[in-house]
mmCIF file of C-alpha atoms in Angstrom:
data_model
loop_
_atom_site.group_PDB
_atom_site.id
_atom_site.type_symbol
_atom_site.label_atom_id
_atom_site.label_comp_id
_atom_site.label_asym_id
_atom_site.label_seq_id
_atom_site.Cartn_x
_atom_site.Cartn_y
_atom_site.Cartn_z
ATOM 1 C CA MET A 1 -0.065 -0.035 0.034
ATOM 2 C CA PHE A 2 1.259 3.473 -0.859
ATOM 3 C CA GLU A 3 0.470 4.907 2.456
ATOM 4 C CA GLN A 4 2.674 2.239 4.175
ATOM 5 C CA ASP A 5 5.550 3.108 1.769
ATOM 6 C CA ILE A 6 5.180 6.741 2.717
ATOM 7 C CA LYS A 7 5.240 5.911 6.475
ATOM 8 C CA PHE A 8 8.260 3.748 6.175
ATOM 9 C CA HIS A 9 10.117 6.449 4.169
ATOM 10 C CA LEU A 10 9.261 9.221 6.722
ATOM 11 C CA ALA A 11 10.306 7.090 9.421
ATOM 12 C CA ALA A 12 13.600 6.058 7.905
ATOM 13 C CA ARG A 13 14.500 9.571 7.299
ATOM 14 C CA ARG A 14 13.468 10.608 10.871
ATOM 15 C CA GLU A 15 10.899 13.107 9.669
ATOM 16 C CA PRO A 16 8.262 13.673 12.408
ATOM 17 C CA PHE A 17 4.812 13.106 11.190
ATOM 18 C CA LEU A 18 1.211 12.405 12.319
ATOM 19 C CA ASP A 19 -0.552 9.502 10.479
ATOM 20 C CA ASN A 20 -4.165 10.355 9.691
ATOM 21 C CA THR A 21 -4.657 7.563 7.173
ATOM 22 C CA ARG A 22 -7.549 6.248 8.957
ATOM 23 C CA SER A 23 -9.299 9.617 9.080
ATOM 24 C CA LEU A 24 -12.155 10.514 6.508
ATOM 25 C CA ILE A 25 -11.757 14.226 7.250
ATOM 26 C CA SER A 26 -8.026 14.946 7.449
ATOM 27 C CA LEU A 27 -5.199 14.665 4.942
ATOM 28 C CA ASP A 28 -3.213 11.517 5.282
ATOM 29 C CA PHE A 29 0.091 12.843 6.715
ATOM 30 C CA VAL A 30 1.169 15.911 8.635
ATOM 31 C CA LEU A 31 5.006 16.706 8.588
ATOM 32 C CA THR A 32 4.879 18.310 12.103
ATOM 33 C CA ARG A 33 8.255 20.256 11.773
ATOM 34 C CA ASN A 34 6.890 22.582 9.085
ATOM 35 C CA ASN A 35 3.089 21.747 9.279
ATOM 36 C CA ILE A 36 3.148 20.333 5.698
ATOM 37 C CA GLN A 37 0.005 18.341 4.793
ATOM 38 C CA ILE A 38 0.137 15.414 2.279
ATOM 39 C CA ASP A 39 -2.674 13.528 0.743
ATOM 40 C CA ALA A 40 -1.485 10.164 -0.770
ATOM 41 C CA LYS A 41 -3.203 8.907 -4.029
ATOM 42 C CA GLU A 42 -2.433 6.037 -6.150
ATOM 43 C CA LYS A 43 -3.225 5.253 -9.907
ATOM 44 C CA ARG A 44 -3.244 1.567 -9.749
ATOM 45 C CA GLN A 45 -4.396 0.783 -13.302
ATOM 46 C CA PRO A 46 -5.200 2.791 -16.371
ATOM 47 C CA PHE A 47 -8.508 4.668 -16.381
ATOM 48 C CA ALA A 48 -11.291 3.380 -18.700
ATOM 49 C CA MET A 49 -11.634 6.206 -21.088
ATOM 50 C CA THR A 50 -15.178 5.171 -21.971
ATOM 51 C CA HIS A 51 -16.089 6.578 -18.467
ATOM 52 C CA TRP A 52 -14.156 9.893 -19.127
ATOM 53 C CA ASN A 53 -15.058 10.870 -22.633
ATOM 54 C CA ASP A 54 -14.411 14.460 -21.850
ATOM 55 C CA ALA A 55 -10.925 14.120 -20.762
ATOM 56 C CA PRO A 56 -8.593 16.562 -22.782
ATOM 57 C CA MET A 57 -5.505 14.373 -22.151
ATOM 58 C CA PRO A 58 -4.531 10.899 -23.030
ATOM 59 C CA GLN A 59 -5.114 8.149 -20.497
ATOM 60 C CA GLU A 60 -1.500 7.842 -19.632
ATOM 61 C CA PHE A 61 -1.513 11.373 -18.287
ATOM 62 C CA LEU A 62 -4.933 11.508 -16.780
ATOM 63 C CA PHE A 63 -5.462 11.581 -13.146
ATOM 64 C CA ILE A 64 -8.875 12.075 -11.424
ATOM 65 C CA VAL A 65 -9.327 13.922 -8.235
ATOM 66 C CA ASP A 66 -12.371 14.141 -6.062
ATOM 67 C CA ASP A 67 -13.851 17.544 -5.134
ATOM 68 C CA LEU A 68 -13.590 16.569 -1.422
ATOM 69 C CA ALA A 69 -9.799 15.972 -1.838
ATOM 70 C CA ILE A 70 -9.404 19.440 -3.235
ATOM 71 C CA ARG A 71 -11.496 20.976 -0.432
ATOM 72 C CA LYS A 72 -9.346 19.136 2.170
ATOM 73 C CA LEU A 73 -6.174 20.591 0.529
ATOM 74 C CA LEU A 74 -7.724 24.091 0.548
ATOM 75 C CA LEU A 75 -8.279 23.860 4.254
ATOM 76 C CA HIS A 76 -4.452 23.514 4.860
ATOM 77 C CA ALA A 77 -3.171 25.807 2.159
ATOM 78 C CA PRO A 78 -0.569 26.907 1.230
ATOM 79 C CA TYR A 79 1.459 23.982 2.224
ATOM 80 C CA SER A 80 -0.785 21.010 1.415
ATOM 81 C CA PHE A 81 0.130 18.544 -1.399
ATOM 82 C CA THR A 82 -1.201 15.599 -3.266
ATOM 83 C CA LEU A 83 1.431 12.908 -3.631
ATOM 84 C CA ILE A 84 0.679 10.483 -6.430
ATOM 85 C CA ARG A 85 2.134 7.033 -7.214
ATOM 86 C CA ASP A 86 1.398 6.013 -10.748
ATOM 87 C CA SER A 87 1.622 2.185 -10.333
ATOM 88 C CA SER A 88 -0.202 1.719 -13.781
ATOM 89 C CA ILE A 89 3.196 1.890 -15.316
ATOM 90 C CA SER A 90 6.446 0.160 -14.722
ATOM 91 C CA PRO A 91 8.463 1.377 -13.069
ATOM 92 C CA ALA A 92 6.020 3.547 -11.013
ATOM 93 C CA SER A 93 6.433 7.274 -11.165
ATOM 94 C CA PHE A 94 5.645 9.946 -8.619
ATOM 95 C CA TYR A 95 3.911 13.231 -8.899
ATOM 96 C CA VAL A 96 3.340 16.148 -6.666
ATOM 97 C CA PHE A 97 0.670 18.854 -7.008
ATOM 98 C CA SER A 98 0.473 21.609 -4.336
ATOM 99 C CA VAL A 99 -2.890 23.143 -3.616
ATOM 100 C CA VAL A 100 -1.646 26.243 -5.486
ATOM 101 C CA ASP A 101 -0.810 24.042 -8.611
ATOM 102 C CA PHE A 102 -4.430 22.660 -8.532
ATOM 103 C CA LEU A 103 -5.719 26.188 -8.623
ATOM 104 C CA CYS A 104 -3.496 27.298 -11.391
ATOM 105 C CA ILE A 105 -3.261 24.361 -13.746
ATOM 106 C CA PRO A 106 -5.711 23.724 -16.669
ATOM 107 C CA LYS A 107 -8.255 21.126 -15.568
ATOM 108 C CA LEU A 108 -11.769 19.907 -16.373
ATOM 109 C CA ARG A 109 -14.414 19.487 -13.582
ATOM 110 C CA VAL A 110 -16.987 17.041 -14.352
ATOM 111 C CA ARG A 111 -19.992 15.652 -12.465
ATOM 112 C CA ARG A 112 -20.327 11.987 -12.295
ATOM 113 C CA LYS A 113 -23.499 10.172 -11.290
ATOM 114 C CA ILE A 114 -23.394 8.030 -8.253
ATOM 115 C CA ARG A 115 -25.899 5.450 -7.136
ATOM 116 C CA ARG A 116 -27.585 6.137 -3.866
ATOM 117 C CA ASN A 117 -31.046 5.940 -2.503
ATOM 118 C CA VAL A 118 -31.581 9.357 -4.120
ATOM 119 C CA PRO A 119 -29.719 10.083 -7.343
ATOM 120 C CA ALA A 120 -26.755 12.251 -6.670
ATOM 121 C CA VAL A 121 -23.619 13.426 -8.481
ATOM 122 C CA LYS A 122 -20.002 13.763 -7.489
ATOM 123 C CA GLY A 123 -17.597 16.339 -8.611
ATOM 124 C CA LYS A 124 -14.247 15.110 -10.091
ATOM 125 C CA TRP A 125 -11.389 17.001 -11.480
ATOM 126 C CA LEU A 126 -9.607 15.568 -14.644
ATOM 127 C CA VAL A 127 -5.982 16.672 -14.297
ATOM 128 C CA ASP A 128 -2.942 16.183 -16.464
ATOM 129 C CA LEU A 129 0.035 14.606 -14.659
ATOM 130 C CA ARG A 130 2.369 16.462 -17.072
ATOM 131 C CA ASP A 131 1.355 19.562 -15.068
ATOM 132 C CA ALA A 132 2.683 18.174 -11.805
ATOM 133 C CA ALA A 133 6.272 17.966 -10.546
ATOM 134 C CA SER A 134 7.487 14.485 -11.465
ATOM 135 C CA PHE A 135 9.916 12.158 -9.930
ATOM 136 C CA GLU A 136 11.284 8.760 -10.342
ATOM 137 C CA THR A 137 11.589 7.919 -6.554
ATOM 138 C CA LEU A 138 9.424 8.474 -3.637
ATOM 139 C CA ALA A 139 12.368 9.904 -1.796
ATOM 140 C CA ASP A 140 12.827 12.697 -4.411
ATOM 141 C CA ALA A 141 9.148 13.455 -4.284
ATOM 142 C CA ILE A 142 9.189 13.849 -0.412
ATOM 143 C CA ASP A 143 12.343 15.987 -0.590
ATOM 144 C CA TYR A 144 10.603 18.334 -3.021
ATOM 145 C CA ILE A 145 7.534 18.612 -0.706
ATOM 146 C CA ILE A 146 9.807 19.259 2.190
ATOM 147 C CA GLN A 147 11.810 21.950 0.453
ATOM 148 C CA TYR A 148 8.773 23.691 -1.114
ATOM 149 C CA PRO A 149 8.081 26.017 1.722
ATOM 150 C CA LYS A 150 11.693 27.239 1.807
ATOM 151 C CA LYS A 151 11.766 27.772 -1.960
ATOM 152 C CA ASN A 152 8.210 29.213 -2.328
ATOM 153 C CA ASN A 153 7.702 31.299 0.778
ATOM 154 C CA ALA A 154 6.455 34.249 -1.279
ATOM 155 C CA LEU A 155 3.550 32.756 -3.255
#
């Protein structure tokens, strides 16, 4: 599991953190030294493009983010991040979007019907992984996140 890999990596580098992976309302990790928040996401398999006809990017660069995930990031701005592992390819790649990135990049917001007792819709953002910071290793992605506040303190 991706969250377990992140925990192992943070512990190995002696980075103090809170593990909120069981929470439905918090982001997955808080790096307590700098109050950096991380939401871990994984693309385990290619998306079926028949469900995402409106996607303006090819499948290999498509990532789908839920409205709720974006709202949680906004609550912890400006140092909140989505850390993505794309396991649909080999070797896996890692991507980082800051909350600021999500607000500034081109994206498509769609409403997807969900089945409940009462018909409802769920907001999804279709984003292009080419707009994220990309890394070959989890270590490099986490280094980028930790260094981000120092390099971007004047947003």
